[in-house]
Amino acid sequence: MEVPQPSALTSYIEASKPTGIHAQESHHHALAAQVLHNLQYQHDWSQLQIHTQSPESGKTLPKPLVSGLPPQRIYVHPDEQIEMLKLNVQEKDVASEREWVLPTHLRETWSLRRFAEVFDAINQLPPARDQAAGQKHNIRRGGIGSRRGGKRVLLATVGDDSTVVYYVVHDGIVKPRQN
């Protein structure tokens, strides 16, 4: 009986695995590679990269994070939503922003302390990677690079069946959107 070939995802994860790291770090990096693969091939994100060092301090991150550029905005702050309505700007016409993505597994236990460690280690925006903003509107008062609502990450939770679900998690309290 012939052994089946590894899947494209398995091959991708194996090829992206750094050498010389411990088993636990290898698991976290494989999880990050799986989330990166999902974002790139299922959700059309671009400019993706895995971060293992804090851009804030240069120290090792509690877990590898992914950053990238989604095809459209993930989150619109309530104040931006009001300005968009006043200016008659559609959400699809607003430039997307680079986002932090925190890969986790469904069986992991997360506490406020663990989230605080991640938020303390990152900047408000991920570092740019050849970012090309098209001819989209910039409705933020603070201009390019300023984000309302403080730090946020997209929590990517991977299930045992490889399903990935995403939740927006903010550092602190953010007022709710208007419906």
Steps between C-alpha positions, in 0.01 A plus 500: 500500500636837396521788748304806377685820420479777760241770439598840364444650847717239671776555245473878548523474879800267481678727251442812713617345828817667631785273605644477848187578704339306785194278450262749667632787285473276196131436579432874533684574175308224318175650628606845375594351160159329481319829574720687250415237236128538579513879473695490175311228313150514652462871579725669239726685746830636372836612641485228766783424737561318828649700788690338783655820641320801640528808277457701822788359706680246280430228757354161409121511472292279733381323183577552132264755345399542138454839337358583162272708284140379461315566174260735685471660842450255786373754751358850473513709818162657593637855457626408152161351422332833581748691283448253216124557518548880498735481200287238323799264480433127462694252715638334186655835396709534817857372484569185699753506785773256595377277779656291774376140516547286812496126408353279773366148528148431625637303797723785621395685813530878478490742790497879515863481610602304187314747275668789687843345433424492128363855492799630701739347244346652184458841341159630406569419134720218373816611322438583134628263236509677163154632571333655197180688583287537189273792429280432800367755750687573823236628740710484817567839657842393617604421143675193369632269769267607778231260604203581718398275782847396612675172438313202361575153372303259292479185714532202264374185671581171326280199574596133494350471151720791377208742489617854579268760653593864557399743775601865545652553847576852628742608770252669731145618455370629166162663464254294294424564133185676388250285311 
